[in-house]
mmCIF file of C-alpha atoms and ligand atoms in Angstrom:
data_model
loop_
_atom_site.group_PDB
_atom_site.id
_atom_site.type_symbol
_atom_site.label_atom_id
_atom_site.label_comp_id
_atom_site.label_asym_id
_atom_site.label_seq_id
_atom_site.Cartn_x
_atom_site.Cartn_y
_atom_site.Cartn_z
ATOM 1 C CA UNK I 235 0.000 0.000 0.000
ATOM 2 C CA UNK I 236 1.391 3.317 -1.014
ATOM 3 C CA UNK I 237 0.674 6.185 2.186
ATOM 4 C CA UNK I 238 -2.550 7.778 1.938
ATOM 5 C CA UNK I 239 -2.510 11.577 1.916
ATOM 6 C CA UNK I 240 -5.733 13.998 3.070
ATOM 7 C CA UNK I 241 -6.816 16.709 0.543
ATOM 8 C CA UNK I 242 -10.093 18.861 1.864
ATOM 9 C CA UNK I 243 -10.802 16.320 4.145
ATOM 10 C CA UNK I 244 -10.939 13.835 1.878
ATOM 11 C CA UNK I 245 -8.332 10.705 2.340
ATOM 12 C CA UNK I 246 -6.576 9.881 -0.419
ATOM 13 C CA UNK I 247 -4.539 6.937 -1.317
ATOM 14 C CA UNK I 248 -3.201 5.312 -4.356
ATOM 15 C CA UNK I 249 -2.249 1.615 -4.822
ATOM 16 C CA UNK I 250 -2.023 -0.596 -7.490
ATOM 17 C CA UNK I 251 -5.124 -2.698 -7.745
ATOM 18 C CA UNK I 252 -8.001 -2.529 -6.348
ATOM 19 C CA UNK I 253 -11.083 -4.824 -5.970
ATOM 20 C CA UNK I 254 -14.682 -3.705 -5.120
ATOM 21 C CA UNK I 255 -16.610 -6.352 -3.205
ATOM 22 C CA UNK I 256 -15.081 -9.390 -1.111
ATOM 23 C CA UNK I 257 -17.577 -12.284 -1.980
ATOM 24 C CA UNK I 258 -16.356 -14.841 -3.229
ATOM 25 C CA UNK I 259 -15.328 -13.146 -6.841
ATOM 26 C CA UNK I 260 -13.756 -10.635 -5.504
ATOM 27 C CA UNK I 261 -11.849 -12.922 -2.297
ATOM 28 C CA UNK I 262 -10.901 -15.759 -4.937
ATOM 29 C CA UNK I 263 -9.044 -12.712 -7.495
ATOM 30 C CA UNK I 264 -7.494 -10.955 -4.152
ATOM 31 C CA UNK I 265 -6.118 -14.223 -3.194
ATOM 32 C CA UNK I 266 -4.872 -15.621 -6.575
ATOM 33 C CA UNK I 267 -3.061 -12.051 -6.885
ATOM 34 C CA UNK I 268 -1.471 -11.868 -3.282
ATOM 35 C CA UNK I 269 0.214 -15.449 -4.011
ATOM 36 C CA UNK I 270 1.832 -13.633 -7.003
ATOM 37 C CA UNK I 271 3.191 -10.756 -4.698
ATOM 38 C CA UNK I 272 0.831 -8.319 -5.048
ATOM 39 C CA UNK I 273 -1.088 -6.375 -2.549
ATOM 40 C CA UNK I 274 -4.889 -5.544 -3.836
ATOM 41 C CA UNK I 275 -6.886 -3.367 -1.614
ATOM 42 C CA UNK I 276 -10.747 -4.718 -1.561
ATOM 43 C CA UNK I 277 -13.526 -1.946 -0.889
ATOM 44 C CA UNK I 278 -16.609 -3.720 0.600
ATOM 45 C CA UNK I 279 -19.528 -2.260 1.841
ATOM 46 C CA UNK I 280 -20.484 -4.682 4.256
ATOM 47 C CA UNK I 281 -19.511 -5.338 7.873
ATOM 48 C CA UNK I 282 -18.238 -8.544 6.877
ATOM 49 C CA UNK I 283 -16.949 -10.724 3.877
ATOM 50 C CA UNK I 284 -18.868 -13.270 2.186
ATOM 51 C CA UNK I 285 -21.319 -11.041 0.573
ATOM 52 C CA UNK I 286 -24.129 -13.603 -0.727
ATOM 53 C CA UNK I 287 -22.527 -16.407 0.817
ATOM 54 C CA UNK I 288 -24.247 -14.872 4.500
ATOM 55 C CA UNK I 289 -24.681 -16.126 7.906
ATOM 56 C CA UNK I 290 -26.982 -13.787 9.924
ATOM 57 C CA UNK I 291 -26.902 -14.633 14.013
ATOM 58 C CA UNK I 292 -29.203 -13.321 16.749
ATOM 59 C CA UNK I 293 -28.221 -11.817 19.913
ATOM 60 C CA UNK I 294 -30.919 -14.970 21.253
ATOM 61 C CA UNK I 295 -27.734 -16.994 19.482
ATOM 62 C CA UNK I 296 -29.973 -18.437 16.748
ATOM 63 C CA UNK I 297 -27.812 -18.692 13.549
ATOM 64 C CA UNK I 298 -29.059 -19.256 9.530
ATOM 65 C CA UNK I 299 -27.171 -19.064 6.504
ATOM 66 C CA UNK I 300 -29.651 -16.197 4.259
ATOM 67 C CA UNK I 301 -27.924 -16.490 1.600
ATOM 68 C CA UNK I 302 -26.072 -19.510 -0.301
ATOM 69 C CA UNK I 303 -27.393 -22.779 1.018
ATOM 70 C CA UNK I 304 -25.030 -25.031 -0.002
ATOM 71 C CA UNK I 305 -22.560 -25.284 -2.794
ATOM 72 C CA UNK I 306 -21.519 -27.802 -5.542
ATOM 73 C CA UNK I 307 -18.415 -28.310 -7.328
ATOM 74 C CA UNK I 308 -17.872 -28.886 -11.148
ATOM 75 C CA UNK I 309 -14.498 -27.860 -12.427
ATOM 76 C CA UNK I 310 -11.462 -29.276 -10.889
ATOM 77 C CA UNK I 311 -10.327 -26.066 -10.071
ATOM 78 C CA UNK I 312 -13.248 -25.102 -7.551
ATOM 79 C CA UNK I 313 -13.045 -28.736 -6.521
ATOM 80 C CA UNK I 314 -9.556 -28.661 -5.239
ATOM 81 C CA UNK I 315 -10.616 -25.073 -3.583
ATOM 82 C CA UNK I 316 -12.725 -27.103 -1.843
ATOM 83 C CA UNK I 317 -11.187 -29.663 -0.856
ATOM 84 C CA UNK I 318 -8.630 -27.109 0.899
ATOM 85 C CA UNK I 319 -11.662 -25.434 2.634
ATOM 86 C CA UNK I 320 -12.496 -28.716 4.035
ATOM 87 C CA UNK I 321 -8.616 -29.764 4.944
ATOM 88 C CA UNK I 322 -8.847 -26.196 6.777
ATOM 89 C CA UNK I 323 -12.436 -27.081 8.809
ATOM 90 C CA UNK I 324 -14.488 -24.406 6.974
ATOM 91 C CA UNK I 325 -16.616 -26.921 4.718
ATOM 92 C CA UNK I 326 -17.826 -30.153 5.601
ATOM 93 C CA UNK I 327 -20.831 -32.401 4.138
ATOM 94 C CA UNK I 328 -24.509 -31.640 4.551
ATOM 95 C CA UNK I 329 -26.969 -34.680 3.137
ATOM 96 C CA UNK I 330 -30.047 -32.792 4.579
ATOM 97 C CA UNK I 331 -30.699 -32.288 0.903
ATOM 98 C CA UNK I 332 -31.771 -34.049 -1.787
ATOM 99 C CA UNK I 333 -28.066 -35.297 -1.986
ATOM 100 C CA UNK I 334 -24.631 -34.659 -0.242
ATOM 101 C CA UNK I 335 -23.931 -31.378 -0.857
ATOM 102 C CA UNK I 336 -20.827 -29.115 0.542
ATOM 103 C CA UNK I 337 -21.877 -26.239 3.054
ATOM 104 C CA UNK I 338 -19.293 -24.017 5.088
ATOM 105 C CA UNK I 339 -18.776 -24.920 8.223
ATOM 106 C CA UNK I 340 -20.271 -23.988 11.546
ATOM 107 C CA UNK I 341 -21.607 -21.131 8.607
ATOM 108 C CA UNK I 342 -21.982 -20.822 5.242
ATOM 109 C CA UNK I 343 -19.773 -17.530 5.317
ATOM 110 C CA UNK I 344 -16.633 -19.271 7.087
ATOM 111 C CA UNK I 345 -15.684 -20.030 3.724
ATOM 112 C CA UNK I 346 -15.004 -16.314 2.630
ATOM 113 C CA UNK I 347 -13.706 -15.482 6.077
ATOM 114 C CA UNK I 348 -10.794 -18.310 5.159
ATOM 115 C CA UNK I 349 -10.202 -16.911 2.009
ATOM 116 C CA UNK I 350 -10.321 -13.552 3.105
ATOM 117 C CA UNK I 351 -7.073 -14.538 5.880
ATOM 118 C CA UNK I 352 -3.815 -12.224 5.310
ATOM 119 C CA UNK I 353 -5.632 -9.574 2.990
ATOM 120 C CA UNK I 354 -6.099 -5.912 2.599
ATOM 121 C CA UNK I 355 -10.354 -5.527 3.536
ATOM 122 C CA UNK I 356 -11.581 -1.713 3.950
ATOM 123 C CA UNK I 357 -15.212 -2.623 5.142
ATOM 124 C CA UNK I 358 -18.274 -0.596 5.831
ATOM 125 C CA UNK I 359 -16.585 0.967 2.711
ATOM 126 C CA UNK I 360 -18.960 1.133 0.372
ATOM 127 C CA UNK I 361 -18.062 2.989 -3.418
ATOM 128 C CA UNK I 362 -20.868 5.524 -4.191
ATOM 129 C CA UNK I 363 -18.545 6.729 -7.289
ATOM 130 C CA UNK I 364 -16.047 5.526 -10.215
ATOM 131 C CA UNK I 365 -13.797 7.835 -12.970
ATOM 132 C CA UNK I 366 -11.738 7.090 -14.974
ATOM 133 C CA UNK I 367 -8.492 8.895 -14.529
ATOM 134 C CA UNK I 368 -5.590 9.045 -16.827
ATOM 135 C CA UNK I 369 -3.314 6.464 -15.099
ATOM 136 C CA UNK I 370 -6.257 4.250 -14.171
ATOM 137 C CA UNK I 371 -9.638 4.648 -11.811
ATOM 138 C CA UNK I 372 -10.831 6.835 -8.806
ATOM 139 C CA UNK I 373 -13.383 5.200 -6.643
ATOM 140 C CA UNK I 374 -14.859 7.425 -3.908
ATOM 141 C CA UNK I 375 -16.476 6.928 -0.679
ATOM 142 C CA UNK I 376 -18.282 8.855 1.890
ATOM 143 C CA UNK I 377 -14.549 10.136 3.200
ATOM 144 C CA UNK I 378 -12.177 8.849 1.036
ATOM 145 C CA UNK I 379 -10.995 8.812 -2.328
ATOM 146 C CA UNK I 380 -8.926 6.022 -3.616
ATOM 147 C CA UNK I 381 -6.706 5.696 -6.453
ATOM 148 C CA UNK I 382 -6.069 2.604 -8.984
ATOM 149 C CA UNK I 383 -4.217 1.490 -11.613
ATOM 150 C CA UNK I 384 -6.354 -1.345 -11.943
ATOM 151 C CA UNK I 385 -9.510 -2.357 -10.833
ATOM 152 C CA UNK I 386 -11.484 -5.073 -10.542
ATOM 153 C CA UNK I 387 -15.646 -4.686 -9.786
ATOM 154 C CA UNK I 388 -17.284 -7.831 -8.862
ATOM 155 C CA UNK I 389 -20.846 -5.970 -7.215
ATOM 156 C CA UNK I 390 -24.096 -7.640 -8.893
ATOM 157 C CA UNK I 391 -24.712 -6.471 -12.742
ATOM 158 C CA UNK I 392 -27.077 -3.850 -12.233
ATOM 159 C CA UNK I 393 -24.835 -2.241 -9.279
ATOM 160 C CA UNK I 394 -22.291 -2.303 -11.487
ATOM 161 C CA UNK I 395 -23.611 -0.894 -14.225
ATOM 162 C CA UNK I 396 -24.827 1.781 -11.543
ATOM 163 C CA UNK I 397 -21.568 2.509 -10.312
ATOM 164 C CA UNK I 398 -20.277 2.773 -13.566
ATOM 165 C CA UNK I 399 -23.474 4.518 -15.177
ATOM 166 C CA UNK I 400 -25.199 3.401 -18.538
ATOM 167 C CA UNK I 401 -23.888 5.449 -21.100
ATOM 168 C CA UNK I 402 -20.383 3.532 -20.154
ATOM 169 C CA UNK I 403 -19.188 0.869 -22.995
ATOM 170 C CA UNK I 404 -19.006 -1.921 -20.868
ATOM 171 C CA UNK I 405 -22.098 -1.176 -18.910
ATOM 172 C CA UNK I 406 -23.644 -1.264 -22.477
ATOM 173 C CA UNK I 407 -21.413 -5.099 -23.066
ATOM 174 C CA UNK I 408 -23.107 -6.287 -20.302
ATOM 175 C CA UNK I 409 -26.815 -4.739 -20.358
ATOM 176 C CA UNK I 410 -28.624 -8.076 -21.521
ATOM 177 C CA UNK I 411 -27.482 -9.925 -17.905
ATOM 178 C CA UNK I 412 -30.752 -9.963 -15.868
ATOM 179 C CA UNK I 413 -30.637 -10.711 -11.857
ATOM 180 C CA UNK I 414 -33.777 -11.692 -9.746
ATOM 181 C CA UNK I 415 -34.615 -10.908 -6.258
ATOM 182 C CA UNK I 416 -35.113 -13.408 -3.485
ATOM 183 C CA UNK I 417 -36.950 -12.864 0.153
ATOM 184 C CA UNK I 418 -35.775 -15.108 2.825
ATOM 185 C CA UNK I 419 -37.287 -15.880 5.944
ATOM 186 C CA UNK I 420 -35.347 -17.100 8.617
ATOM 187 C CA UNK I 421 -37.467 -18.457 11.746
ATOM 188 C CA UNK I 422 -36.894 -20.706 14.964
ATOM 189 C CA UNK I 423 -39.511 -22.551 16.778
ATOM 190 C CA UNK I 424 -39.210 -23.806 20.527
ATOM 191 C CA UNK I 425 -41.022 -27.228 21.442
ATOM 192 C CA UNK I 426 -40.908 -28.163 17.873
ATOM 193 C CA UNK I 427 -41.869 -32.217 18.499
ATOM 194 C CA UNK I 428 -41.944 -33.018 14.423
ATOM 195 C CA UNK I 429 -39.674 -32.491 11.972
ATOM 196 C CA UNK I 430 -41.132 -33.289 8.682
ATOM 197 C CA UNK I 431 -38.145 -32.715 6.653
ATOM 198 C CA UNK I 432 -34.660 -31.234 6.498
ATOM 199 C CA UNK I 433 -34.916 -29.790 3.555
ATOM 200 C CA UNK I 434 -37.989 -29.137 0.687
ATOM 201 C CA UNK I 435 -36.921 -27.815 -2.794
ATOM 202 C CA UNK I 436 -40.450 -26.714 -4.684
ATOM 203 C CA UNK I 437 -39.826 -24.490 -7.219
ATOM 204 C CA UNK I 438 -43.141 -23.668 -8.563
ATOM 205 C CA UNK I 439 -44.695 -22.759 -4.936
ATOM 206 C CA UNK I 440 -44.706 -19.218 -3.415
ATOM 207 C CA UNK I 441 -41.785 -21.382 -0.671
ATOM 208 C CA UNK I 442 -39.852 -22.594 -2.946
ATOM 209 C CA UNK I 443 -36.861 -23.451 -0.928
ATOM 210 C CA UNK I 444 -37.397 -24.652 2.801
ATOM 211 C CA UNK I 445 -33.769 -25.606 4.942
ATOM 212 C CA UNK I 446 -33.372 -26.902 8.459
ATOM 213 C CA UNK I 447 -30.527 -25.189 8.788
ATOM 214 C CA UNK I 448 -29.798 -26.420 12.135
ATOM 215 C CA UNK I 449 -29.645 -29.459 10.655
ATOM 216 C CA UNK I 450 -26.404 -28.538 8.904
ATOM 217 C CA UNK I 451 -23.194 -29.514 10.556
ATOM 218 C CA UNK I 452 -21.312 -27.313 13.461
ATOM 219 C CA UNK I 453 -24.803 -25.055 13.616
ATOM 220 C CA UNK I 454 -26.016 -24.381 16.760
ATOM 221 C CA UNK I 455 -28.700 -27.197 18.065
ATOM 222 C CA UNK I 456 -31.984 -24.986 17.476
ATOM 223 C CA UNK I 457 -34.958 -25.297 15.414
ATOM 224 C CA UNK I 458 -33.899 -22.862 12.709
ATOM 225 C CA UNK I 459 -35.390 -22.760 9.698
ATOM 226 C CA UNK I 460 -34.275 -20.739 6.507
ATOM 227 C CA UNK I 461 -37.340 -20.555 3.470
ATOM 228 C CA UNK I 462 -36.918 -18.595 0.168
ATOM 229 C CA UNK I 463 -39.821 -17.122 -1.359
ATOM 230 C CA UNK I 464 -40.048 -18.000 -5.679
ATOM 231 C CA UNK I 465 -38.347 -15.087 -7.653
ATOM 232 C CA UNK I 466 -42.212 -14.022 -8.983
ATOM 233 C CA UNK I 467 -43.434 -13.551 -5.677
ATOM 234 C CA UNK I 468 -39.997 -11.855 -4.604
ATOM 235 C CA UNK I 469 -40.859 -9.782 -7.431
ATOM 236 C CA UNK I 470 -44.200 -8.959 -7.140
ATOM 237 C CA UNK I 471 -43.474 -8.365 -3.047
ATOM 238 C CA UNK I 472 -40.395 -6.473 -2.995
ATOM 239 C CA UNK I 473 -41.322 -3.155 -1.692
ATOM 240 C CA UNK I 474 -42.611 -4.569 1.144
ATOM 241 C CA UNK I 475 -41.298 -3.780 4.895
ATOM 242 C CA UNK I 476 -39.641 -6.631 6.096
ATOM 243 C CA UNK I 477 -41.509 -7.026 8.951
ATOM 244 C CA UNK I 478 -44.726 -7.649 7.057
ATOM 245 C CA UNK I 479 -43.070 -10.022 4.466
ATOM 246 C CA UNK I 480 -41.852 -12.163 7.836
ATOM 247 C CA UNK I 481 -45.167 -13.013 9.347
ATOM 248 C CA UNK I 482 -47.000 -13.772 5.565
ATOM 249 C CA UNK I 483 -43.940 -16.316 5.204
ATOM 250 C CA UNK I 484 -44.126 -17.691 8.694
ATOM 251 C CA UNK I 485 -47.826 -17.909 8.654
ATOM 252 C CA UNK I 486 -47.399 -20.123 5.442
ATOM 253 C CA UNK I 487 -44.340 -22.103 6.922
ATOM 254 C CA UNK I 488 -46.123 -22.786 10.210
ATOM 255 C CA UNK I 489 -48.976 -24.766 7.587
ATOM 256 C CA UNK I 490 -46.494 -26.872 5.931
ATOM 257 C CA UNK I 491 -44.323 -27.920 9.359
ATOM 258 C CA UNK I 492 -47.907 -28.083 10.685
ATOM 259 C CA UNK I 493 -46.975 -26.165 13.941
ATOM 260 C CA UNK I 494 -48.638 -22.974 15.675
ATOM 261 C CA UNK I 495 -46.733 -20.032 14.871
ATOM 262 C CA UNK I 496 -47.325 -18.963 18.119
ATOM 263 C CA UNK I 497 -44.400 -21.264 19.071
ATOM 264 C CA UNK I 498 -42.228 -18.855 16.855
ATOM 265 C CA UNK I 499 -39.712 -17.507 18.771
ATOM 266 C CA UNK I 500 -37.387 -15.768 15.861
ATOM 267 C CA UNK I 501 -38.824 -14.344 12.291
ATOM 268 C CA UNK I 502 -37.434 -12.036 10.182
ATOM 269 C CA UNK I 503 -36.857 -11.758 6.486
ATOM 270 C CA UNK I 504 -34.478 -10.613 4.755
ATOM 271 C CA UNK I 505 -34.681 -8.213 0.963
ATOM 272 C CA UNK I 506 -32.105 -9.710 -1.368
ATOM 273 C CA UNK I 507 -32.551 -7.419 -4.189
ATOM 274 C CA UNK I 508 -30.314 -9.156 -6.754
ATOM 275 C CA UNK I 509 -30.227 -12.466 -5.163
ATOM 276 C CA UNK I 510 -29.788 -14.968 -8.465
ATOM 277 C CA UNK I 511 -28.511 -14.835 -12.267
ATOM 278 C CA UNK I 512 -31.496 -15.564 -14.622
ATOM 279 C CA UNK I 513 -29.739 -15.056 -17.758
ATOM 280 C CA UNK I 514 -25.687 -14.227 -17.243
ATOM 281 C CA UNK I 515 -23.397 -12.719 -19.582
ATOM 282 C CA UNK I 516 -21.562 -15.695 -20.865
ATOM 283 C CA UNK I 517 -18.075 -15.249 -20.118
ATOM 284 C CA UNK I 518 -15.822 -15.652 -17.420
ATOM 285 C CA UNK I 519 -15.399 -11.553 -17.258
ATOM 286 C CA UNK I 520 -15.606 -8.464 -19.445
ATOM 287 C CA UNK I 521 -12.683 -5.978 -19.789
ATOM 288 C CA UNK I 522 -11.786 -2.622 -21.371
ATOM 289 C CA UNK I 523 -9.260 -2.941 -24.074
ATOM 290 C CA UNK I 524 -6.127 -1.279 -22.104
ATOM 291 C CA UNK I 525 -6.561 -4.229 -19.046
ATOM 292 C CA UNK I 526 -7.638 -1.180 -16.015
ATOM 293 C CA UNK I 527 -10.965 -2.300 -15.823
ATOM 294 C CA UNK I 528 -12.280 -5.577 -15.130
ATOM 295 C CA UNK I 529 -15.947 -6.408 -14.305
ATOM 296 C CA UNK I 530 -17.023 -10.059 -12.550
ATOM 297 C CA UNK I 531 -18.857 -12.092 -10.511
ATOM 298 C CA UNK I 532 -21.470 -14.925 -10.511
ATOM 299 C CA UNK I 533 -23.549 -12.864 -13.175
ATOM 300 C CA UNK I 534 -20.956 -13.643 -15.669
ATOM 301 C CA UNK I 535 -21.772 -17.922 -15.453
ATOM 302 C CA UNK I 536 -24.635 -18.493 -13.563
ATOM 303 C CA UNK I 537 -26.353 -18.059 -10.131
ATOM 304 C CA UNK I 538 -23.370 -20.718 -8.056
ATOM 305 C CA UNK I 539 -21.246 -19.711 -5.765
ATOM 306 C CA UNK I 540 -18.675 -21.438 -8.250
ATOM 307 C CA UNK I 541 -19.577 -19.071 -11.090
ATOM 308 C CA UNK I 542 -18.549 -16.062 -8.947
ATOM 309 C CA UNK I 543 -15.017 -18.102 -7.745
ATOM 310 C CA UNK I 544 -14.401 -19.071 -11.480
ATOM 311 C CA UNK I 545 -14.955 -15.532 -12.868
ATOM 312 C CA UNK I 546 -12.916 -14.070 -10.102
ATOM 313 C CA UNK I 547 -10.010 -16.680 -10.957
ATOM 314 C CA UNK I 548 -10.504 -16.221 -14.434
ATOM 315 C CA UNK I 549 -10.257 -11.925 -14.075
ATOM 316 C CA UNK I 550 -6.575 -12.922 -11.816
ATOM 317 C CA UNK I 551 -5.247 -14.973 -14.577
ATOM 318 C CA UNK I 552 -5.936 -11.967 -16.845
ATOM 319 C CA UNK I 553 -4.818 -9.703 -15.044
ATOM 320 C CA UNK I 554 -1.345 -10.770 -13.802
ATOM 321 C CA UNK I 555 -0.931 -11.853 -17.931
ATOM 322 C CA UNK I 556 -1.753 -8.222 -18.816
ATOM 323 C CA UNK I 557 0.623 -6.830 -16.213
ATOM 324 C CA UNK I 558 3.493 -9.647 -17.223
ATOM 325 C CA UNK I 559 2.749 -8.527 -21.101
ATOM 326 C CA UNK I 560 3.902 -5.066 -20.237
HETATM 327 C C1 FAD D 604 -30.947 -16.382 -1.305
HETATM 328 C C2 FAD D 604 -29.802 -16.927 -2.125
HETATM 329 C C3 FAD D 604 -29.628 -18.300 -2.227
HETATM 330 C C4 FAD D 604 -28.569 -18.818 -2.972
HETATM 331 N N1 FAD D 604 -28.358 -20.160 -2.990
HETATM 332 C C5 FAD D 604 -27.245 -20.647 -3.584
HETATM 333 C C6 FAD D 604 -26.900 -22.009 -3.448
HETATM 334 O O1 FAD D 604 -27.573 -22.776 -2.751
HETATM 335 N N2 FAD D 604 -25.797 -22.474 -4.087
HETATM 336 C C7 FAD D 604 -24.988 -21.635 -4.828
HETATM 337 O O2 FAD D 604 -23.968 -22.096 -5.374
HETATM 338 N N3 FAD D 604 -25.290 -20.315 -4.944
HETATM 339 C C8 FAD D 604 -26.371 -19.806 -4.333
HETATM 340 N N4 FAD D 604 -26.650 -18.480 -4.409
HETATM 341 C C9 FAD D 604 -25.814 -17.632 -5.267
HETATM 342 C C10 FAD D 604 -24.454 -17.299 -4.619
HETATM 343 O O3 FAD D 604 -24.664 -16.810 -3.327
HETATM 344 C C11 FAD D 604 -23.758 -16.288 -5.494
HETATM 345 O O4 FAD D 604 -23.659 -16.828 -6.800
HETATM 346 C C12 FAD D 604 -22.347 -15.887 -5.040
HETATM 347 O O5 FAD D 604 -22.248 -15.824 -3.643
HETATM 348 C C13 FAD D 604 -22.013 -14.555 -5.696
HETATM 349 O O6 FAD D 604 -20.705 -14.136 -5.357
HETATM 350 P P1 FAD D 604 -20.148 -12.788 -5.966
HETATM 351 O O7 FAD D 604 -18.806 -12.551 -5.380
HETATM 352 O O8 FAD D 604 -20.258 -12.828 -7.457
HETATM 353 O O9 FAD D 604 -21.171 -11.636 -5.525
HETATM 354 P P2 FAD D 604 -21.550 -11.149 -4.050
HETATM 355 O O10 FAD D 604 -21.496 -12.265 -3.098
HETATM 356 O O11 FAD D 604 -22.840 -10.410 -4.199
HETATM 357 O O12 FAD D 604 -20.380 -10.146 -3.692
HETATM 358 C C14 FAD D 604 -20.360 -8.823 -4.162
HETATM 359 C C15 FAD D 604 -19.881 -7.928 -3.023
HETATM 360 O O13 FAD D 604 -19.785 -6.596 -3.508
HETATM 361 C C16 FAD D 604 -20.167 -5.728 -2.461
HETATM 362 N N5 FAD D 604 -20.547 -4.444 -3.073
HETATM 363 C C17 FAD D 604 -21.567 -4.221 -3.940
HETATM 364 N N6 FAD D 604 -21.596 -2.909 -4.275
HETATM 365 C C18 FAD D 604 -20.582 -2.323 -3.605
HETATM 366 C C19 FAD D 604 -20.107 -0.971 -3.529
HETATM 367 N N7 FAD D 604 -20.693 0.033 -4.221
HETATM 368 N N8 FAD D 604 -19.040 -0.688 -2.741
HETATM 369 C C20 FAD D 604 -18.431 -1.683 -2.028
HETATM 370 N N9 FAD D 604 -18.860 -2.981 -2.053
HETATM 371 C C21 FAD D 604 -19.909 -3.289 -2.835
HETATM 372 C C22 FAD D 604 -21.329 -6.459 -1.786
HETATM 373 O O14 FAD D 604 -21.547 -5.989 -0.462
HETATM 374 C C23 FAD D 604 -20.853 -7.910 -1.847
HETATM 375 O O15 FAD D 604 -20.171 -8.284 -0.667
HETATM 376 C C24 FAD D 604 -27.679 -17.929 -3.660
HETATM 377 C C25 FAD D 604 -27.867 -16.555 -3.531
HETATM 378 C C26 FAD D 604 -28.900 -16.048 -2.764
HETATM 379 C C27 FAD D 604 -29.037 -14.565 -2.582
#
């Protein structure tokens, strides 16, 4: 990291190559570049890493994983990733559904804090504005202003194409990507006697997805319960407050386990605006011509957690063969 400097207030600091967002695009391209000796700086606007691949906890200690509820692996690449997640006790085996299936372990998000080990994180940092500069990219926050030579975006499509605004060329490249949203309830029951299943996949109901997650392994030993809504009605009910969307989801969970919702003693739902990729761009990443700006993330493959690690390898690669071209 080169020293930061403060103009009008304003913090300024320049460094080489920066990444906004540490999920697991962004944490997979950090970590590929740091082997090779560089330090990238990530700017993430959450309080912690992960970003879709979320574990929410209670002060009541109840614990659900929002976000990602499990992960596969395809390519050898992501499967040897893996398999080191699992060597390091952050992934283990889950067959609560319809097969074994790999989930982070005790959380789905102690996969990205792993990853995330040893590197440069600014969070509660969130980028409200990009330039392009002559020797590379400005991204500003609420105090700071930071300087790149090259950067790396990995937020959902349509925040990126916010950041970067419409009229840009490679907003344009990737305007036919489309993202749908996703309400989650999570919800614990006490003196729950039956447990019907540990997991329900129904993609044509208003629940399509219904998780014990309790049931997966290293979670605490509650009745917690994790149920996405379909993207329609996530659609159709996305202005809603929170608060309201909770109790029409419980209400229709409480039919289905069969149990009185008055034995609810957690429920609360959580907006995920841009949750999966319905149609993604069809490449690993997209790139100006001069190698400065990259643009990734699950949108680019498909709505897995191993889309957004592949794109975010496949941006590294680029990268360090742009820098070693020069
Ligand atoms: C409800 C739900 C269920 C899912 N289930 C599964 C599943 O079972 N299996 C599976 O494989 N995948 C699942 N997915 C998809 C999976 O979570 C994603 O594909 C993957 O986590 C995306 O990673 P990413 O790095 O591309 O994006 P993200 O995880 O979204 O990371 C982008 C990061 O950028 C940050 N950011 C955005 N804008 C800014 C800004 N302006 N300034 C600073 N930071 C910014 C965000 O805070 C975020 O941390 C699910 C997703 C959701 C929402």
């Amino acid at each position: 990291m080169r020293p930061g400097i403060t103009i009008g207030g304003a913090l300024m600091e320049r460094n080489a190559i920066g990444i906004i967002g540490a999920g697991l695009a962004g944490l997979c391209c950090a970590s590929i570049l740091q082997k090779r000796g560089y330090t990238p700086v990530l700017l993430e606007k959450g309080r912690g890493v992960g970003g879709r691949l979320a574990t929410r906890r209670t002060d009541a200690g109840f614990q659900f994983d929002h976000g990602a509820q499990y992960i596969t692996a395809r390519t050898p690449d992501f499967r040897n990733a893996v398999a080191r997640l699992i060597g390091k006790g952050a992934a283990g085996t889950w067959s609560g559904a319809d097969r074994e299936v790999i989930v982070g372990t005790p959380s789905m998000n102690a996969m990205a804090k792993v990853l995330a080990g040893g590197l440069d994180i600014r969070r509660k940092t969130r980028v409200t504005d990009l330039r392009a500069e002559e020797n590379g990219w400005r991204a500003a926050t609420a105090d700071s202003v930071f300087q790149f030579d090259r950067l790396v975006v990995t937020a959902p499509q349509p925040q990126t194409v916010g950041l970067l605004g419409v009229e840009h060329p490679l907003a344009n490249a990737i305007s036919a990507v489309r993202m749908s949203p996703c309400w989650t309830l999570m919800a614990t029951f006490a003196d729950q006697q039956e447990i019907p299943f540990t997991s329900r996949s129904a993609p044509d109901s208003y629940l399509a997805w219904i998780a014990l997650n309790s049931s997966k392994p290293g979670r605490p030993d509650t009745n917690s319960w994790v149920v996405q809504a379909s993207a329609d009605w996530s659609a159709r009910n996305l202005e809603r407050e929170a608060d309201d969307v909770a109790q029409e989801m419980l209400l229709r969970l409480c039919g289905i386990l069969r149990i009185e919702p008055s034995n609810a003693v957690h429920a609360s739902a959580h907006r995920w605006r841009y949750a999966r990729v319905e149609e993604p761009l069809g490449t690993p990443f997209c790139r100006n011509d001069a190698g400065t700006l990259y643009l990734g993330g699950d949108w680019c493959l498909g709505a897995r957690v191993e889309a957004a690690w592949t794109s975010g390898k496949a941006i590294a690669d680029d990268l360090l063969g742009e820098i070693d071209a020069r």
